[in-house]
mmCIF file of C-alpha atoms in Angstrom:
data_model
loop_
_atom_site.group_PDB
_atom_site.id
_atom_site.type_symbol
_atom_site.label_atom_id
_atom_site.label_comp_id
_atom_site.label_asym_id
_atom_site.label_seq_id
_atom_site.Cartn_x
_atom_site.Cartn_y
_atom_site.Cartn_z
ATOM 1 C CA MET A 7 0.001 -0.013 -0.010
ATOM 2 C CA SER A 8 1.333 3.478 -0.955
ATOM 3 C CA THR A 9 2.427 6.076 1.680
ATOM 4 C CA ALA A 10 -0.265 8.177 0.591
ATOM 5 C CA THR A 11 -3.201 5.955 1.133
ATOM 6 C CA ARG A 12 -2.019 3.651 3.966
ATOM 7 C CA ARG A 13 -4.228 3.691 7.210
ATOM 8 C CA PHE A 14 -1.500 3.190 9.842
ATOM 9 C CA PRO A 15 -2.477 -0.009 11.596
ATOM 10 C CA LEU A 16 -1.404 -0.164 15.054
ATOM 11 C CA THR A 17 1.029 -2.922 14.337
ATOM 12 C CA ASP A 18 2.801 -0.741 11.633
ATOM 13 C CA TRP A 19 6.389 -0.119 12.517
ATOM 14 C CA THR A 20 5.999 3.615 11.867
ATOM 15 C CA VAL A 21 3.413 3.652 14.677
ATOM 16 C CA VAL A 22 5.120 1.245 17.103
ATOM 17 C CA VAL A 23 8.712 2.766 17.073
ATOM 18 C CA PRO A 24 7.897 6.329 17.951
ATOM 19 C CA VAL A 25 5.791 5.230 20.839
ATOM 20 C CA VAL A 26 8.461 2.689 22.032
ATOM 21 C CA ALA A 27 11.133 5.489 21.623
ATOM 22 C CA LEU A 28 8.972 7.931 23.787
ATOM 23 C CA LEU A 29 8.418 5.107 26.436
ATOM 24 C CA ALA A 30 12.284 4.636 26.417
ATOM 25 C CA LEU A 31 12.576 8.457 27.087
ATOM 26 C CA VAL A 32 10.061 8.315 29.971
ATOM 27 C CA PHE A 33 11.831 5.373 31.707
ATOM 28 C CA SER A 34 15.459 6.913 31.029
ATOM 29 C CA TRP A 35 14.490 10.582 31.879
ATOM 30 C CA GLY A 36 16.810 11.809 34.880
ATOM 31 C CA ARG A 37 18.448 8.430 35.500
ATOM 32 C CA ASP A 38 22.102 7.294 35.383
ATOM 33 C CA LEU A 39 21.911 4.718 32.602
ATOM 34 C CA PRO A 40 24.151 1.603 32.648
ATOM 35 C CA GLY A 41 25.831 0.576 29.207
ATOM 36 C CA PHE A 42 23.188 -1.811 27.913
ATOM 37 C CA ALA A 43 20.516 0.829 28.727
ATOM 38 C CA VAL A 44 22.305 3.511 26.689
ATOM 39 C CA ALA A 45 22.626 1.057 23.932
ATOM 40 C CA LEU A 46 18.929 0.303 23.837
ATOM 41 C CA VAL A 47 18.004 4.033 23.993
ATOM 42 C CA ALA A 48 20.369 4.874 21.067
ATOM 43 C CA LEU A 49 18.623 1.967 19.076
ATOM 44 C CA CYS A 50 15.326 3.650 19.896
ATOM 45 C CA LEU A 51 16.756 6.990 18.919
ATOM 46 C CA CYS A 52 17.695 5.582 15.365
ATOM 47 C CA GLY A 53 14.314 3.942 14.856
ATOM 48 C CA ALA A 54 12.711 7.254 15.794
ATOM 49 C CA VAL A 55 14.757 9.103 13.246
ATOM 50 C CA LEU A 56 13.675 6.795 10.435
ATOM 51 C CA ALA A 57 9.942 6.961 11.541
ATOM 52 C CA ALA A 58 10.206 10.804 11.619
ATOM 53 C CA VAL A 59 11.490 10.908 8.002
ATOM 54 C CA HIS A 60 8.533 8.589 6.935
ATOM 55 C CA HIS A 61 5.837 10.635 8.634
ATOM 56 C CA ALA A 62 7.493 13.944 7.352
ATOM 57 C CA GLU A 63 7.332 12.703 3.823
ATOM 58 C CA VAL A 64 3.460 11.887 4.409
ATOM 59 C CA VAL A 65 2.869 15.444 5.724
ATOM 60 C CA ALA A 66 5.032 16.950 2.832
ATOM 61 C CA HIS A 67 3.016 14.976 0.230
ATOM 62 C CA ARG A 68 -0.198 16.277 1.510
ATOM 63 C CA VAL A 69 0.549 19.852 1.891
ATOM 64 C CA GLY A 70 3.102 20.202 -1.040
ATOM 65 C CA GLU A 71 6.280 22.222 -1.243
ATOM 66 C CA PRO A 72 7.608 24.194 0.375
ATOM 67 C CA PHE A 73 5.303 23.672 3.327
ATOM 68 C CA GLY A 74 6.420 20.024 3.721
ATOM 69 C CA SER A 75 10.048 21.099 4.189
ATOM 70 C CA LEU A 76 8.963 23.925 6.523
ATOM 71 C CA VAL A 77 7.045 21.515 8.796
ATOM 72 C CA LEU A 78 10.112 19.289 9.442
ATOM 73 C CA ALA A 79 12.529 22.096 9.842
ATOM 74 C CA VAL A 80 10.459 23.992 12.322
ATOM 75 C CA ALA A 81 9.357 20.847 14.265
ATOM 76 C CA VAL A 82 13.037 19.611 14.654
ATOM 77 C CA THR A 83 14.225 23.268 15.538
ATOM 78 C CA VAL A 84 11.760 23.939 18.176
ATOM 79 C CA ILE A 85 12.507 20.750 20.033
ATOM 80 C CA GLU A 86 16.261 21.232 19.536
ATOM 81 C CA VAL A 87 15.670 24.563 21.271
ATOM 82 C CA ALA A 88 13.969 22.941 24.051
ATOM 83 C CA LEU A 89 16.961 20.523 24.448
ATOM 84 C CA ILE A 90 19.512 23.238 24.402
ATOM 85 C CA VAL A 91 17.766 25.232 27.126
ATOM 86 C CA THR A 92 17.212 22.149 29.349
ATOM 87 C CA LEU A 93 20.833 21.104 28.961
ATOM 88 C CA MET A 94 21.855 24.796 29.874
ATOM 89 C CA ALA A 95 19.698 24.919 32.812
ATOM 90 C CA ASP A 96 21.108 21.792 34.169
ATOM 91 C CA GLY A 97 24.770 22.272 33.214
ATOM 92 C CA GLY A 98 25.741 25.537 34.728
ATOM 93 C CA ASP A 99 28.875 27.533 33.542
ATOM 94 C CA LYS A 100 30.211 24.538 31.697
ATOM 95 C CA THR A 101 27.450 24.824 29.237
ATOM 96 C CA ALA A 102 27.841 28.651 28.671
ATOM 97 C CA SER A 103 28.982 27.959 25.164
ATOM 98 C CA LEU A 104 26.498 25.118 24.187
ATOM 99 C CA ALA A 105 24.107 27.299 22.288
ATOM 100 C CA ARG A 106 26.840 28.641 20.057
ATOM 101 C CA ASP A 107 28.484 25.185 19.493
ATOM 102 C CA THR A 108 25.098 23.404 18.601
ATOM 103 C CA VAL A 109 23.834 26.319 16.469
ATOM 104 C CA PHE A 110 27.116 26.685 14.508
ATOM 105 C CA ALA A 111 27.237 22.877 14.259
ATOM 106 C CA ALA A 112 23.769 22.989 12.686
ATOM 107 C CA VAL A 113 24.782 25.643 10.275
ATOM 108 C CA MET A 114 27.707 23.728 9.101
ATOM 109 C CA ILE A 115 26.031 20.440 8.899
ATOM 110 C CA THR A 116 23.014 21.853 7.024
ATOM 111 C CA CYS A 117 24.959 24.140 4.586
ATOM 112 C CA ASN A 118 27.665 21.657 3.914
ATOM 113 C CA GLY A 119 26.481 18.201 4.884
ATOM 114 C CA ILE A 120 22.773 18.214 3.822
ATOM 115 C CA VAL A 121 23.462 20.374 0.842
ATOM 116 C CA GLY A 122 26.469 18.543 -0.262
ATOM 117 C CA LEU A 123 24.958 15.019 -0.001
ATOM 118 C CA SER A 124 21.811 16.299 -1.866
ATOM 119 C CA LEU A 125 23.965 17.720 -4.563
ATOM 120 C CA LEU A 126 26.078 14.622 -4.852
ATOM 121 C CA VAL A 127 23.247 12.310 -5.090
ATOM 122 C CA GLY A 128 21.279 14.504 -7.425
ATOM 123 C CA ALA A 129 24.173 14.822 -9.727
ATOM 124 C CA LEU A 130 24.999 11.104 -9.443
ATOM 125 C CA ARG A 131 21.473 10.418 -10.868
ATOM 126 C CA ASN A 132 21.191 12.845 -13.502
ATOM 127 C CA ARG A 133 24.742 14.079 -14.045
ATOM 128 C CA VAL A 134 23.671 17.660 -12.955
ATOM 129 C CA ALA A 135 21.584 18.568 -10.037
ATOM 130 C CA VAL A 136 19.060 21.392 -10.904
ATOM 131 C CA PHE A 137 17.315 23.660 -8.535
ATOM 132 C CA ASN A 138 16.070 27.292 -8.422
ATOM 133 C CA ALA A 139 18.839 29.797 -7.823
ATOM 134 C CA GLU A 140 16.368 32.460 -6.822
ATOM 135 C CA GLY A 141 14.835 30.758 -3.798
ATOM 136 C CA SER A 142 18.295 28.896 -2.750
ATOM 137 C CA GLY A 143 20.029 32.232 -3.098
ATOM 138 C CA ALA A 144 17.630 34.034 -0.809
ATOM 139 C CA ALA A 145 17.783 31.354 1.755
ATOM 140 C CA LEU A 146 21.534 31.372 1.792
ATOM 141 C CA ALA A 147 21.634 35.245 2.088
ATOM 142 C CA THR A 148 19.308 34.846 5.222
ATOM 143 C CA VAL A 149 21.564 31.992 6.649
ATOM 144 C CA ALA A 150 24.738 34.200 6.303
ATOM 145 C CA THR A 151 23.008 37.397 7.749
ATOM 146 C CA LEU A 152 21.776 35.526 10.723
ATOM 147 C CA ALA A 153 24.890 33.714 11.402
ATOM 148 C CA VAL A 154 27.086 37.066 11.274
ATOM 149 C CA LEU A 155 24.728 38.996 13.478
ATOM 150 C CA SER A 156 24.229 36.186 16.003
ATOM 151 C CA LEU A 157 27.593 34.351 15.918
ATOM 152 C CA VAL A 158 30.257 36.513 14.646
ATOM 153 C CA LEU A 159 29.562 40.095 16.081
ATOM 154 C CA PRO A 160 29.764 39.080 19.828
ATOM 155 C CA THR A 161 33.458 38.323 19.104
ATOM 156 C CA PHE A 162 33.994 41.956 18.320
ATOM 157 C CA THR A 163 31.526 43.859 20.464
ATOM 158 C CA THR A 164 33.057 45.662 23.435
ATOM 159 C CA SER A 165 30.253 46.308 25.911
ATOM 160 C CA LYS A 166 31.204 42.971 27.607
ATOM 161 C CA PRO A 167 34.537 41.257 27.942
ATOM 162 C CA GLY A 168 34.819 37.997 26.130
ATOM 163 C CA PRO A 169 32.675 36.748 22.981
ATOM 164 C CA GLU A 170 29.293 37.954 24.704
ATOM 165 C CA PHE A 171 26.608 40.309 23.974
ATOM 166 C CA SER A 172 25.294 42.926 26.403
ATOM 167 C CA THR A 173 21.642 42.722 27.248
ATOM 168 C CA ALA A 174 20.687 45.286 24.743
ATOM 169 C CA GLN A 175 22.709 43.704 22.063
ATOM 170 C CA LEU A 176 21.397 40.329 22.673
ATOM 171 C CA THR A 177 17.754 41.793 22.587
ATOM 172 C CA PHE A 178 18.492 43.352 19.186
ATOM 173 C CA ALA A 179 19.933 40.290 17.916
ATOM 174 C CA ALA A 180 16.993 38.190 19.088
ATOM 175 C CA VAL A 181 14.389 40.507 17.623
ATOM 176 C CA ALA A 182 16.323 40.866 14.302
ATOM 177 C CA SER A 183 16.621 37.109 14.013
ATOM 178 C CA LEU A 184 13.059 36.505 14.606
ATOM 179 C CA ALA A 185 11.991 39.216 12.226
ATOM 180 C CA LEU A 186 14.254 37.779 9.465
ATOM 181 C CA TYR A 187 12.805 34.293 9.932
ATOM 182 C CA GLY A 188 9.388 35.621 9.783
ATOM 183 C CA LEU A 189 10.098 37.461 6.590
ATOM 184 C CA PHE A 190 11.810 34.523 5.094
ATOM 185 C CA ILE A 191 8.865 32.312 5.825
ATOM 186 C CA ALA A 192 6.398 34.963 4.334
ATOM 187 C CA VAL A 193 8.499 34.998 1.069
ATOM 188 C CA GLN A 194 8.855 31.135 1.029
ATOM 189 C CA THR A 195 5.203 30.283 1.601
ATOM 190 C CA VAL A 196 3.265 33.234 0.301
ATOM 191 C CA ARG A 197 4.768 35.941 -1.972
ATOM 192 C CA HIS A 198 7.350 34.013 -4.008
ATOM 193 C CA ARG A 199 6.465 30.334 -3.270
ATOM 194 C CA ASP A 200 7.262 29.435 -6.801
ATOM 195 C CA TYR A 201 11.010 30.061 -6.145
ATOM 196 C CA PHE A 202 11.117 27.222 -3.672
ATOM 197 C CA LEU A 203 9.307 24.493 -5.892
ATOM 198 C CA PRO A 204 11.018 21.567 -7.464
ATOM 199 C CA VAL A 205 12.002 22.269 -11.067
ATOM 200 C CA ASP A 206 11.280 20.401 -14.075
ATOM 201 C CA THR A 207 14.227 18.087 -14.405
ATOM 202 C CA GLY A 208 13.331 16.767 -17.631
ATOM 203 C CA SER A 209 14.002 19.932 -19.492
ATOM 204 C CA ALA A 210 16.179 21.815 -17.122
ATOM 205 C CA ALA A 211 18.869 19.136 -16.785
ATOM 206 C CA LYS A 212 19.660 19.281 -20.583
ATOM 207 C CA PRO A 213 22.863 21.083 -21.351
ATOM 208 C CA ALA A 214 21.069 23.370 -23.846
ATOM 209 C CA ALA A 215 18.217 24.162 -21.757
ATOM 210 C CA GLY A 216 19.462 27.395 -20.286
ATOM 211 C CA ALA A 217 18.022 28.636 -16.937
ATOM 212 C CA PRO A 218 15.850 26.287 -14.849
ATOM 213 C CA ASP A 219 12.132 26.504 -15.597
ATOM 214 C CA ARG A 220 10.116 27.184 -12.441
ATOM 215 C CA GLY A 221 6.847 26.805 -14.001
ATOM 216 C CA ALA A 222 6.137 23.677 -15.796
ATOM 217 C CA GLY A 223 6.401 20.649 -13.721
ATOM 218 C CA ALA A 224 6.779 22.453 -10.425
ATOM 219 C CA ALA A 225 3.378 22.041 -9.195
ATOM 220 C CA GLY A 226 3.293 18.576 -10.578
ATOM 221 C CA ASP A 227 6.313 17.602 -8.795
ATOM 222 C CA ALA A 228 4.585 18.462 -5.512
ATOM 223 C CA GLU A 229 2.129 15.822 -6.233
ATOM 224 C CA ASN A 230 4.537 13.154 -6.947
ATOM 225 C CA ASP A 231 7.854 11.635 -5.829
ATOM 226 C CA GLY A 232 9.461 11.941 -9.028
ATOM 227 C CA GLY A 233 10.998 8.963 -10.480
ATOM 228 C CA ASP A 234 12.387 6.204 -8.302
ATOM 229 C CA GLY A 235 9.134 4.233 -8.277
ATOM 230 C CA ASP A 236 8.354 4.746 -4.770
ATOM 231 C CA GLY A 237 4.978 6.464 -4.667
ATOM 232 C CA GLU A 238 5.462 8.026 -8.142
ATOM 233 C CA HIS A 239 2.304 9.854 -9.052
ATOM 234 C CA ALA A 240 0.615 8.487 -5.857
ATOM 235 C CA ALA A 241 -2.637 10.481 -4.736
ATOM 236 C CA PRO A 242 -1.894 12.666 -1.717
ATOM 237 C CA PRO A 243 -2.961 11.105 1.556
ATOM 238 C CA THR A 244 -6.261 12.024 3.044
ATOM 239 C CA ALA A 245 -6.311 14.805 5.778
ATOM 240 C CA ARG A 246 -6.881 12.169 8.356
ATOM 241 C CA ALA A 247 -3.751 10.291 7.410
ATOM 242 C CA ALA A 248 -1.947 13.517 7.186
ATOM 243 C CA LEU A 249 -2.909 14.503 10.757
ATOM 244 C CA ILE A 250 -2.135 11.171 12.133
ATOM 245 C CA SER A 251 1.283 11.410 10.487
ATOM 246 C CA LEU A 252 1.876 15.009 12.057
ATOM 247 C CA GLY A 253 1.121 13.775 15.405
ATOM 248 C CA LEU A 254 3.396 10.632 15.031
ATOM 249 C CA LEU A 255 6.210 13.046 13.592
ATOM 250 C CA LEU A 256 5.818 15.285 16.754
ATOM 251 C CA VAL A 257 6.116 12.084 18.939
ATOM 252 C CA ALA A 258 9.038 10.724 16.899
ATOM 253 C CA LEU A 259 10.943 14.080 17.066
ATOM 254 C CA ILE A 260 10.447 14.466 20.830
ATOM 255 C CA ALA A 261 11.714 11.041 21.268
ATOM 256 C CA VAL A 262 14.710 11.863 19.034
ATOM 257 C CA VAL A 263 15.601 14.948 21.125
ATOM 258 C CA GLY A 264 14.770 13.394 24.555
ATOM 259 C CA ASP A 265 16.664 10.118 23.850
ATOM 260 C CA ALA A 266 19.602 12.354 22.681
ATOM 261 C CA LYS A 267 19.538 14.040 26.020
ATOM 262 C CA ALA A 268 19.275 10.829 27.896
ATOM 263 C CA VAL A 269 22.485 9.493 26.194
ATOM 264 C CA SER A 270 24.125 13.014 26.465
ATOM 265 C CA PRO A 271 25.692 12.355 29.858
ATOM 266 C CA THR A 272 27.425 9.265 28.351
ATOM 267 C CA ILE A 273 28.529 11.412 25.314
ATOM 268 C CA GLU A 274 29.824 13.995 27.551
ATOM 269 C CA ALA A 275 31.769 11.391 29.646
ATOM 270 C CA GLY A 276 33.053 9.747 26.612
ATOM 271 C CA VAL A 277 34.255 13.192 25.165
ATOM 272 C CA ALA A 278 35.987 14.192 28.381
ATOM 273 C CA LYS A 279 37.605 10.651 28.745
ATOM 274 C CA ALA A 280 39.035 10.999 25.177
ATOM 275 C CA GLY A 281 40.436 14.410 26.050
ATOM 276 C CA LEU A 282 38.414 16.024 23.265
ATOM 277 C CA PRO A 283 37.146 19.809 23.469
ATOM 278 C CA ASN A 284 33.744 20.297 25.040
ATOM 279 C CA ALA A 285 32.478 21.875 21.628
ATOM 280 C CA VAL A 286 32.371 18.163 20.487
ATOM 281 C CA VAL A 287 29.240 17.572 22.565
ATOM 282 C CA GLY A 288 27.390 20.382 20.627
ATOM 283 C CA VAL A 289 28.524 18.853 17.373
ATOM 284 C CA ILE A 290 27.266 15.324 18.409
ATOM 285 C CA ILE A 291 23.900 16.672 19.489
ATOM 286 C CA ALA A 292 23.476 18.649 16.278
ATOM 287 C CA LEU A 293 24.253 15.407 14.212
ATOM 288 C CA LEU A 294 21.627 13.510 16.288
ATOM 289 C CA VAL A 295 18.855 16.119 16.030
ATOM 290 C CA LEU A 296 19.405 16.752 12.283
ATOM 291 C CA ALA A 297 19.488 13.113 11.369
ATOM 292 C CA PRO A 298 15.630 13.048 10.255
ATOM 293 C CA GLU A 299 16.228 16.171 7.926
ATOM 294 C CA THR A 300 19.498 14.686 6.411
ATOM 295 C CA LEU A 301 17.733 11.480 5.486
ATOM 296 C CA ALA A 302 14.673 13.213 4.245
ATOM 297 C CA ALA A 303 16.837 15.596 2.091
ATOM 298 C CA VAL A 304 18.875 12.661 0.599
ATOM 299 C CA ARG A 305 15.649 10.644 -0.304
ATOM 300 C CA ALA A 306 14.271 13.757 -1.997
ATOM 301 C CA ALA A 307 17.397 14.145 -4.050
ATOM 302 C CA ARG A 308 17.173 10.434 -5.088
ATOM 303 C CA ARG A 309 13.704 11.477 -6.611
ATOM 304 C CA ASP A 310 15.045 14.347 -8.475
ATOM 305 C CA ARG A 311 13.746 16.865 -6.093
ATOM 306 C CA VAL A 312 17.011 18.687 -5.233
ATOM 307 C CA GLN A 313 15.192 21.847 -4.347
ATOM 308 C CA THR A 314 13.201 20.260 -1.634
ATOM 309 C CA SER A 315 16.570 19.060 -0.294
ATOM 310 C CA LEU A 316 17.890 22.612 -0.462
ATOM 311 C CA ASN A 317 14.664 23.841 1.371
ATOM 312 C CA LEU A 318 15.377 21.313 4.073
ATOM 313 C CA GLY A 319 18.974 22.228 4.343
ATOM 314 C CA TYR A 320 18.899 26.015 4.445
ATOM 315 C CA GLY A 321 15.478 26.054 6.056
ATOM 316 C CA SER A 322 16.840 24.154 8.898
ATOM 317 C CA ALA A 323 19.835 26.455 9.272
ATOM 318 C CA ILE A 324 17.574 29.526 9.330
ATOM 319 C CA ALA A 325 15.199 28.037 11.773
ATOM 320 C CA SER A 326 18.034 27.008 14.060
ATOM 321 C CA ILE A 327 19.459 30.482 14.328
ATOM 322 C CA GLY A 328 16.138 32.419 13.900
ATOM 323 C CA LEU A 329 14.574 30.347 16.718
ATOM 324 C CA THR A 330 17.193 29.421 18.961
ATOM 325 C CA ILE A 331 18.765 32.935 19.568
ATOM 326 C CA PRO A 332 15.417 34.328 20.698
ATOM 327 C CA ALA A 333 14.717 31.575 22.795
ATOM 328 C CA ILE A 334 18.169 31.684 24.460
ATOM 329 C CA ALA A 335 17.727 35.508 24.831
ATOM 330 C CA LEU A 336 14.379 34.911 26.567
ATOM 331 C CA ALA A 337 15.919 32.091 28.762
ATOM 332 C CA THR A 338 18.694 34.233 30.152
ATOM 333 C CA ILE A 339 16.120 35.833 32.283
ATOM 334 C CA TRP A 340 16.367 32.837 34.644
ATOM 335 C CA LEU A 341 19.466 31.073 33.542
ATOM 336 C CA SER A 342 22.591 32.026 35.433
ATOM 337 C CA GLY A 343 26.150 32.284 34.170
ATOM 338 C CA PRO A 344 27.627 33.789 30.993
ATOM 339 C CA LEU A 345 26.320 33.106 27.516
ATOM 340 C CA LEU A 346 29.138 32.729 25.021
ATOM 341 C CA LEU A 347 28.017 33.322 21.372
ATOM 342 C CA GLY A 348 31.063 34.725 19.656
ATOM 343 C CA LEU A 349 32.827 32.166 17.262
ATOM 344 C CA GLY A 350 36.690 31.838 17.245
ATOM 345 C CA PRO A 351 38.951 32.725 14.365
ATOM 346 C CA ILE A 352 38.871 29.057 13.017
ATOM 347 C CA HIS A 353 35.178 28.955 12.888
ATOM 348 C CA MET A 354 34.768 32.495 11.449
ATOM 349 C CA VAL A 355 37.154 31.282 8.576
ATOM 350 C CA LEU A 356 35.092 28.135 7.974
ATOM 351 C CA LEU A 357 31.793 30.055 8.194
ATOM 352 C CA ALA A 358 33.149 32.715 5.418
ATOM 353 C CA LEU A 359 34.482 29.862 3.209
ATOM 354 C CA THR A 360 31.113 28.141 3.439
ATOM 355 C CA VAL A 361 29.260 31.469 2.561
ATOM 356 C CA VAL A 362 31.495 32.095 -0.443
ATOM 357 C CA VAL A 363 31.435 28.350 -1.840
ATOM 358 C CA SER A 364 27.735 28.171 -1.191
ATOM 359 C CA ALA A 365 27.136 31.277 -3.315
ATOM 360 C CA LEU A 366 29.222 30.075 -6.096
ATOM 361 C CA THR A 367 27.295 26.774 -5.949
ATOM 362 C CA ILE A 368 23.888 28.335 -5.929
ATOM 363 C CA ALA A 369 24.434 31.062 -8.529
ATOM 364 C CA PRO A 370 24.174 28.892 -11.710
ATOM 365 C CA GLY A 371 21.077 27.010 -10.578
ATOM 366 C CA ARG A 372 22.751 23.665 -11.182
ATOM 367 C CA ALA A 373 25.556 21.758 -9.592
ATOM 368 C CA THR A 374 27.906 18.781 -10.484
ATOM 369 C CA LEU A 375 29.545 16.115 -8.355
ATOM 370 C CA LEU A 376 32.386 18.600 -7.687
ATOM 371 C CA GLN A 377 30.241 21.124 -5.868
ATOM 372 C CA GLY A 378 28.714 18.412 -3.783
ATOM 373 C CA GLY A 379 32.277 17.168 -2.918
ATOM 374 C CA VAL A 380 33.449 20.600 -2.120
ATOM 375 C CA HIS A 381 30.765 20.893 0.550
ATOM 376 C CA LEU A 382 31.446 17.698 2.092
ATOM 377 C CA VAL A 383 35.190 18.362 2.343
ATOM 378 C CA LEU A 384 34.171 21.632 4.151
ATOM 379 C CA LEU A 385 31.997 19.501 6.554
ATOM 380 C CA ALA A 386 34.962 16.953 6.827
ATOM 381 C CA ALA A 387 37.346 19.887 7.876
ATOM 382 C CA TYR A 388 34.913 21.399 10.439
ATOM 383 C CA LEU A 389 34.447 17.941 12.161
ATOM 384 C CA PHE A 390 38.196 17.229 12.069
ATOM 385 C CA LEU A 391 38.874 20.661 13.498
ATOM 386 C CA ALA A 392 36.375 20.252 16.139
ATOM 387 C CA VAL A 393 38.075 17.194 17.463
ATOM 388 C CA SER A 394 41.558 18.520 16.899
ATOM 389 C CA PRO A 395 41.394 22.370 17.098
#
């Protein structure tokens, strides 16, 4: 039975796994877990990731693009923010840089990991991955602006010592981030929605085709999976099925983030025992939390919907900064200790290189294996330098 028409029997793994993962969260919350229990929770986390991807695709198929990508990006980010605030409330001064580390890791993973993998998969399938330069370029500009305002400027401001904002500066950054995020959502979903729809790869991928065509086939691609035989031209799911999937998606995402928090003490202990920098914890948290979006983006690229993959990648980066910074600013009302937001020199260089390379990748509206490989090398450099700064 196709994804669009299935009725979600209670024995379906996409129903059972999120519930089991949520139960694992309930029984592990606030407890010191032995090794075997950590392994079981990690297994539940992996299952919840796969279930989240499935239900996100059902919801996306119902509402169409770019709303489908937006649902997953916002849902993951909201719960990620809750995880960061919870860890900061419990961790004291040692978590002063957790928000910065996690947000920057999310930016690097989305802009280089998700985008790079999607371009690589799309180019392997059709030799050239085709997308809308207008929409992707606008999203990249928003990511760059948010990242500089929230993560670079604190290193150079002088109102407080260290890479911190003063209260007034943090308030401005929070309001600006939220305003930019709201403006981007309005452009993506209302005023220029066609810039974020999948292109017609049948014509745009040809060398003599010129610029990508946003009109023909874009609306049609919102109604099918695009070519690998999995649900191609399937009817959209019913409203009831989409609502059930939306509910199960939220359950799965809560389980993903909650189980990640449950295993985080083991991660922190392992990082400390290995003598690695504390920033590695933020990297691992971001990798776990962004796993559903990464899988969903790769699957979309396999179906010739690279624009959907880029919507997920850049949309997640925008949501991560645009929602996390205001939430952390609000949380500082009751959180004690410093809030370190400014990046160091190495990370600022990597961010600048990512923005430049991304602009060169997006501008033509098409990419080859080379562009995908360059982005993945940038991600590898970031991960290596996080372990060995």
